[in-house]
Amino acid sequence: MTQQRLSRRSFVSAAAVGAAIAGAGLVGCASAGTTDQAAGNATTTAAPKPVILVTSFGTSYGSTRHVTIGAIEADIREAYATYDVRRAFTAQIVIDHIQKDTGRHIDNFEEAMDKLVAEGVREVVVQPTHLLDGSEFQDIKKSLANYADKFDKCSLGAPLLVSKEDQLAVVHALHDVMAKYEADDTAICLMGHGTEADANKIYKQLQDLFVEEGMQRYFVATVESTPTFADIALAAAAANCTKAVLRPLMVVAGDHAANDMADLSNPESFASVMERSGFEVTCVLEGLGQIEAIDELYVKHVQDAIDGKQA
């Protein structure tokens, strides 16, 4: 990582310092200048900048929001200086919670798109921060189709884990940041959300890639699908592990990480299941958005969308 990136990431991680400024910039409108023409003294409005709309499920956990979603947005903004980078969330309950808690409004997807239409934006790239091509991503895709004829160019970037190439990059990015926990007696357990959609198979694909890459003590579980927490407890025990390090396989370390993974007062949490199974448990409350190599994959997906490689 370059010194420039280290400096930028340090700034992003200081959530309290820049939160209000960053939030205002993310939901603000692109400015349109006016110029006087020499002939006839007519006034024309300059075309608004093209927009990259970074679309996330969202989280009400402010500290993780700024160092995960905010970090991805910052990397995209740094890479595409000629674009206006904006934010939209898809979880209305999260939007409402933030509004009530802070008085700040974050647009949902339709609100953000309607603003672009009203401002006369001609080019938009929608880049989701979702991991899978699941139901939430499909909802964005369907909604975006309703706006396709309102722009000269309307592109959709891919979720994080669609291609095997990106899955492999994520496996190695996670290994790089979790290697310090590795030991013969330690299972590295990653908790994804899970989905009823066919895309849930990607968790199994990730598990297989960890094994293929020689990381046999890495295990992938899900909150709402398979593999389950109990499945991972059995697999880790079969690998002769007595310790377990848990980390969310999610962009943010928000509600699921705090409650479904790390909350020992919740008997159904990942930590509780592993402790009851006899493991010494450590929880790492960090989201994928805090890993620079993963943020850069989203930057790559933006470029793919600009180049016409539609999701």
Short mmCIF file of N, CA and C in Angstrom, two decimals, residues 16 25 33 39 45 55 88 94 109 123 132 157 176 184-185 215-216 242 244 246 261 266 276-277 287:
data_model
loop_
_atom_site.label_atom_id
_atom_site.label_comp_id
_atom_site.label_asym_id
_atom_site.label_seq_id
_atom_site.Cartn_x
_atom_site.Cartn_y
_atom_site.Cartn_z
N ALA A 16 -15.12 9.98 13.39
CA ALA A 16 -15.74 11.13 14.05
C ALA A 16 -15.26 12.45 13.47
N GLY A 25 -21.34 15.56 1.64
CA GLY A 25 -20.86 15.49 0.27
C GLY A 25 -21.45 14.32 -0.49
N GLY A 33 -22.79 24.72 -13.46
CA GLY A 33 -22.41 26.11 -13.67
C GLY A 33 -23.12 26.69 -14.87
N ALA A 39 -22.58 35.32 -28.42
CA ALA A 39 -23.63 35.67 -29.39
C ALA A 39 -24.98 35.68 -28.69
N THR A 45 -26.77 26.09 -19.36
CA THR A 45 -26.37 25.39 -18.15
C THR A 45 -25.41 24.26 -18.51
N THR A 55 -24.25 2.01 -3.96
CA THR A 55 -25.50 1.58 -3.35
C THR A 55 -25.24 0.43 -2.38
N ALA A 88 -26.34 5.75 -1.77
CA ALA A 88 -27.73 5.36 -1.55
C ALA A 88 -27.74 4.08 -0.72
N VAL A 94 -32.87 1.12 8.03
CA VAL A 94 -31.58 1.73 8.39
C VAL A 94 -31.63 3.23 8.13
N PHE A 109 -32.57 4.05 -2.91
CA PHE A 109 -32.13 3.96 -4.30
C PHE A 109 -33.00 4.79 -5.23
N GLU A 123 -25.21 10.55 -17.42
CA GLU A 123 -24.51 9.25 -17.28
C GLU A 123 -24.46 8.86 -15.82
N LEU A 132 -23.28 -10.66 -3.02
CA LEU A 132 -23.80 -11.70 -3.89
C LEU A 132 -24.82 -11.15 -4.88
N GLY A 157 -22.67 -2.02 -11.97
CA GLY A 157 -21.51 -2.82 -11.59
C GLY A 157 -21.90 -4.10 -10.90
N ASP A 176 -4.56 -12.52 4.25
CA ASP A 176 -3.53 -11.53 4.58
C ASP A 176 -3.82 -10.84 5.92
N ASP A 184 -2.13 -24.07 14.56
CA ASP A 184 -2.60 -25.43 14.31
C ASP A 184 -3.88 -25.74 15.08
N ASP A 185 -4.10 -25.04 16.19
CA ASP A 185 -5.28 -25.33 17.01
C ASP A 185 -6.40 -24.32 16.82
N MET A 215 -5.65 -23.35 2.92
CA MET A 215 -6.12 -22.73 4.17
C MET A 215 -7.22 -23.61 4.77
N GLN A 216 -6.83 -24.81 5.20
CA GLN A 216 -7.81 -25.80 5.63
C GLN A 216 -8.52 -25.46 6.93
N THR A 242 -9.17 -26.15 18.77
CA THR A 242 -9.73 -25.90 20.11
C THR A 242 -10.03 -24.42 20.32
N ALA A 244 -11.29 -20.66 18.25
CA ALA A 244 -11.99 -20.15 17.07
C ALA A 244 -11.94 -18.63 17.06
N LEU A 246 -13.64 -15.51 15.16
CA LEU A 246 -14.82 -15.22 14.35
C LEU A 246 -14.71 -13.82 13.75
N MET A 261 -23.16 -12.68 15.70
CA MET A 261 -21.84 -13.28 15.78
C MET A 261 -21.26 -13.23 17.18
N ASN A 266 -26.68 -13.97 23.67
CA ASN A 266 -27.61 -14.55 22.72
C ASN A 266 -27.21 -16.02 22.53
N ARG A 276 -20.20 -23.27 23.42
CA ARG A 276 -20.87 -24.48 23.91
C ARG A 276 -20.24 -25.73 23.33
N SER A 277 -19.63 -25.60 22.17
CA SER A 277 -18.96 -26.73 21.53
C SER A 277 -17.54 -26.92 22.03
N GLY A 287 -15.32 -5.11 9.32
CA GLY A 287 -16.01 -5.45 8.08
C GLY A 287 -15.05 -5.57 6.91
#
